[in-house]
Amino acid sequence: MAEQTTEITQPVQHETQATAPAAAPAQPKPKQPRQLVRFTFYKLDQQWQLLPAEVREQGKRELKRIVDAYSERALIRSYGLYGVRSDCDFMLWTATYEAEDLRWLSSQIRRSPMGPYLREAQAFLAMTKRSVYVGKNARGAHDPRLVISPEDSKYLFVYPFVKTRPWYMLSLEERKRMMNEHIRVGLKYPQIKLNTTYSFGIDDQEFVVAFESDSIADFLDLVQELRETEASQYTLRDTPMFMCVLEEIDQILDAIGA
């Protein structure tokens, strides 16, 4: 009888190597949020002045309440243009991180007692954005161009701005060279603060610029010098121009006989 053998198979021990966990990919730094900015110019219909005094008084109180309520959720400043422009009486400068804030303000004004008599004569929508012509080291921890912080100077000069298409065909280095001259002129007027916002794709213009100054003459001289810079030849449009005077909304309404 053949001898039977039983082969006992031992479990194979697989050699394993300890591996370090894969390093987590570096997370991009969160971007500083941008603000939506709107400059809204209003013209009051003179028919409003023919209404009874008590109706007009109620309307003024309600409009001031709306402006005050908006100031609790986002930035707002009011400016008078009566006496310097014939097509508008006042302007509201607003900045917010939410488009719904702008829609809320417009809706509240339209549905107020004065709303049917207020016409938006002009409006510019823009957004804050980093400048490609200013080095990062000059910005510090937070880029001031991304946050609207009014200095509340007496005057605000506002206008839309559009470059010619050939400007964008130039190399970035060439554009920076010309803008450096532009910036040097601006530095000669440290008493004037520039607020540049961008409108590409969200409104008709490409930029909206708003200069804060306590002197009309200083701003006139600045603009005249800027016209003489090389970059100025690539300006397609920079009108209409609005000279606005900082003033509380109730004072503006009183002044225009609302």
mmCIF file with all atom_site columns, C-alpha atoms in Angstrom, residues 20-95:
data_model
loop_
_atom_site.group_PDB
_atom_site.id
_atom_site.type_symbol
_atom_site.label_atom_id
_atom_site.label_alt_id
_atom_site.label_comp_id
_atom_site.label_asym_id
_atom_site.label_entity_id
_atom_site.label_seq_id
_atom_site.pdbx_PDB_ins_code
_atom_site.Cartn_x
_atom_site.Cartn_y
_atom_site.Cartn_z
_atom_site.occupancy
_atom_site.B_iso_or_equiv
_atom_site.pdbx_formal_charge
_atom_site.auth_seq_id
_atom_site.auth_comp_id
_atom_site.auth_asym_id
_atom_site.auth_atom_id
_atom_site.pdbx_PDB_model_num
ATOM 1  C CA . ALA A 1 20 ? 4.177   57.492  4.382   1.00 0.00 ? 20 ALA A CA 1
ATOM 2  C CA . PRO A 1 21 ? 0.794   59.012  3.637   1.00 0.00 ? 21 PRO A CA 1
ATOM 3  C CA . ALA A 1 22 ? 0.770   61.155  0.508   1.00 0.00 ? 22 ALA A CA 1
ATOM 4  C CA . ALA A 1 23 ? 1.166   64.815  1.240   1.00 0.00 ? 23 ALA A CA 1
ATOM 5  C CA . ALA A 1 24 ? -2.051  66.732  0.846   1.00 0.00 ? 24 ALA A CA 1
ATOM 6  C CA . PRO A 1 25 ? -1.963  69.086  -2.125  1.00 0.00 ? 25 PRO A CA 1
ATOM 7  C CA . ALA A 1 26 ? -1.329  72.657  -1.205  1.00 0.00 ? 26 ALA A CA 1
ATOM 8  C CA . GLN A 1 27 ? -4.549  74.572  -0.931  1.00 0.00 ? 27 GLN A CA 1
ATOM 9  C CA . PRO A 1 28 ? -4.734  77.862  -2.829  1.00 0.00 ? 28 PRO A CA 1
ATOM 10 C CA . LYS A 1 29 ? -4.974  80.916  -0.661  1.00 0.00 ? 29 LYS A CA 1
ATOM 11 C CA . PRO A 1 30 ? -8.533  82.204  -0.445  1.00 0.00 ? 30 PRO A CA 1
ATOM 12 C CA . LYS A 1 31 ? -9.042  85.193  -2.682  1.00 0.00 ? 31 LYS A CA 1
ATOM 13 C CA . GLN A 1 32 ? -9.970  88.492  -1.152  1.00 0.00 ? 32 GLN A CA 1
ATOM 14 C CA . PRO A 1 33 ? -13.629 89.056  -2.097  1.00 0.00 ? 33 PRO A CA 1
ATOM 15 C CA . ARG A 1 34 ? -14.568 91.832  -4.504  1.00 0.00 ? 34 ARG A CA 1
ATOM 16 C CA . GLN A 1 35 ? -17.305 94.392  -4.155  1.00 0.00 ? 35 GLN A CA 1
ATOM 17 C CA . LEU A 1 36 ? -20.010 95.328  -6.611  1.00 0.00 ? 36 LEU A CA 1
ATOM 18 C CA . VAL A 1 37 ? -20.152 99.102  -6.983  1.00 0.00 ? 37 VAL A CA 1
ATOM 19 C CA . ARG A 1 38 ? -22.983 101.181 -8.424  1.00 0.00 ? 38 ARG A CA 1
ATOM 20 C CA . PHE A 1 39 ? -23.237 104.883 -9.117  1.00 0.00 ? 39 PHE A CA 1
ATOM 21 C CA . THR A 1 40 ? -26.904 105.799 -9.581  1.00 0.00 ? 40 THR A CA 1
ATOM 22 C CA . PHE A 1 41 ? -27.906 109.296 -10.672 1.00 0.00 ? 41 PHE A CA 1
ATOM 23 C CA . TYR A 1 42 ? -31.474 110.456 -10.026 1.00 0.00 ? 42 TYR A CA 1
ATOM 24 C CA . LYS A 1 43 ? -33.648 113.211 -11.431 1.00 0.00 ? 43 LYS A CA 1
ATOM 25 C CA . LEU A 1 44 ? -36.744 114.298 -9.488  1.00 0.00 ? 44 LEU A CA 1
ATOM 26 C CA . ASP A 1 45 ? -39.825 115.130 -11.567 1.00 0.00 ? 45 ASP A CA 1
ATOM 27 C CA . GLN A 1 46 ? -40.996 118.677 -10.812 1.00 0.00 ? 46 GLN A CA 1
ATOM 28 C CA . GLN A 1 47 ? -44.554 117.358 -10.592 1.00 0.00 ? 47 GLN A CA 1
ATOM 29 C CA . TRP A 1 48 ? -43.577 116.097 -7.133  1.00 0.00 ? 48 TRP A CA 1
ATOM 30 C CA . GLN A 1 49 ? -43.441 119.703 -5.902  1.00 0.00 ? 49 GLN A CA 1
ATOM 31 C CA . LEU A 1 50 ? -47.104 120.191 -6.803  1.00 0.00 ? 50 LEU A CA 1
ATOM 32 C CA . LEU A 1 51 ? -48.242 117.514 -4.353  1.00 0.00 ? 51 LEU A CA 1
ATOM 33 C CA . PRO A 1 52 ? -49.574 118.456 -0.887  1.00 0.00 ? 52 PRO A CA 1
ATOM 34 C CA . ALA A 1 53 ? -46.875 119.318 1.655   1.00 0.00 ? 53 ALA A CA 1
ATOM 35 C CA . GLU A 1 54 ? -47.783 116.412 3.954   1.00 0.00 ? 54 GLU A CA 1
ATOM 36 C CA . VAL A 1 55 ? -47.431 113.917 1.086   1.00 0.00 ? 55 VAL A CA 1
ATOM 37 C CA . ARG A 1 56 ? -44.009 115.289 0.165   1.00 0.00 ? 56 ARG A CA 1
ATOM 38 C CA . GLU A 1 57 ? -42.858 115.279 3.774   1.00 0.00 ? 57 GLU A CA 1
ATOM 39 C CA . GLN A 1 58 ? -43.849 111.631 4.125   1.00 0.00 ? 58 GLN A CA 1
ATOM 40 C CA . GLY A 1 59 ? -42.018 110.829 0.904   1.00 0.00 ? 59 GLY A CA 1
ATOM 41 C CA . LYS A 1 60 ? -38.812 112.496 2.084   1.00 0.00 ? 60 LYS A CA 1
ATOM 42 C CA . ARG A 1 61 ? -38.921 110.667 5.410   1.00 0.00 ? 61 ARG A CA 1
ATOM 43 C CA . GLU A 1 62 ? -39.424 107.335 3.651   1.00 0.00 ? 62 GLU A CA 1
ATOM 44 C CA . LEU A 1 63 ? -36.532 107.875 1.232   1.00 0.00 ? 63 LEU A CA 1
ATOM 45 C CA . LYS A 1 64 ? -34.220 108.783 4.111   1.00 0.00 ? 64 LYS A CA 1
ATOM 46 C CA . ARG A 1 65 ? -35.375 105.674 5.993   1.00 0.00 ? 65 ARG A CA 1
ATOM 47 C CA . ILE A 1 66 ? -34.512 103.516 2.975   1.00 0.00 ? 66 ILE A CA 1
ATOM 48 C CA . VAL A 1 67 ? -31.025 105.034 2.651   1.00 0.00 ? 67 VAL A CA 1
ATOM 49 C CA . ASP A 1 68 ? -30.417 104.616 6.391   1.00 0.00 ? 68 ASP A CA 1
ATOM 50 C CA . ALA A 1 69 ? -31.603 100.999 6.267   1.00 0.00 ? 69 ALA A CA 1
ATOM 51 C CA . TYR A 1 70 ? -29.258 100.244 3.379   1.00 0.00 ? 70 TYR A CA 1
ATOM 52 C CA . SER A 1 71 ? -26.333 101.760 5.279   1.00 0.00 ? 71 SER A CA 1
ATOM 53 C CA . GLU A 1 72 ? -26.824 99.073  7.940   1.00 0.00 ? 72 GLU A CA 1
ATOM 54 C CA . ARG A 1 73 ? -26.187 96.290  5.413   1.00 0.00 ? 73 ARG A CA 1
ATOM 55 C CA . ALA A 1 74 ? -23.683 97.863  2.983   1.00 0.00 ? 74 ALA A CA 1
ATOM 56 C CA . LEU A 1 75 ? -21.864 101.062 2.061   1.00 0.00 ? 75 LEU A CA 1
ATOM 57 C CA . ILE A 1 76 ? -23.787 104.039 0.705   1.00 0.00 ? 76 ILE A CA 1
ATOM 58 C CA . ARG A 1 77 ? -23.006 107.727 0.198   1.00 0.00 ? 77 ARG A CA 1
ATOM 59 C CA . SER A 1 78 ? -25.257 110.460 -1.185  1.00 0.00 ? 78 SER A CA 1
ATOM 60 C CA . TYR A 1 79 ? -24.136 113.390 -3.335  1.00 0.00 ? 79 TYR A CA 1
ATOM 61 C CA . GLY A 1 80 ? -25.938 116.430 -4.697  1.00 0.00 ? 80 GLY A CA 1
ATOM 62 C CA . LEU A 1 81 ? -25.590 117.468 -8.350  1.00 0.00 ? 81 LEU A CA 1
ATOM 63 C CA . TYR A 1 82 ? -28.231 120.187 -8.457  1.00 0.00 ? 82 TYR A CA 1
ATOM 64 C CA . GLY A 1 83 ? -26.740 123.462 -9.644  1.00 0.00 ? 83 GLY A CA 1
ATOM 65 C CA . VAL A 1 84 ? -23.886 121.747 -11.522 1.00 0.00 ? 84 VAL A CA 1
ATOM 66 C CA . ARG A 1 85 ? -25.776 119.321 -13.804 1.00 0.00 ? 85 ARG A CA 1
ATOM 67 C CA . SER A 1 86 ? -29.131 119.820 -15.441 1.00 0.00 ? 86 SER A CA 1
ATOM 68 C CA . ASP A 1 87 ? -29.869 116.132 -16.100 1.00 0.00 ? 87 ASP A CA 1
ATOM 69 C CA . CYS A 1 88 ? -29.711 114.835 -12.505 1.00 0.00 ? 88 CYS A CA 1
ATOM 70 C CA . ASP A 1 89 ? -30.247 116.095 -8.964  1.00 0.00 ? 89 ASP A CA 1
ATOM 71 C CA . PHE A 1 90 ? -28.392 113.605 -6.780  1.00 0.00 ? 90 PHE A CA 1
ATOM 72 C CA . MET A 1 91 ? -26.349 110.420 -6.844  1.00 0.00 ? 91 MET A CA 1
ATOM 73 C CA . LEU A 1 92 ? -26.106 107.375 -4.586  1.00 0.00 ? 92 LEU A CA 1
ATOM 74 C CA . TRP A 1 93 ? -22.709 105.642 -4.441  1.00 0.00 ? 93 TRP A CA 1
ATOM 75 C CA . THR A 1 94 ? -23.149 102.083 -3.187  1.00 0.00 ? 94 THR A CA 1
ATOM 76 C CA . ALA A 1 95 ? -20.786 99.150  -2.647  1.00 0.00 ? 95 ALA A CA 1
#
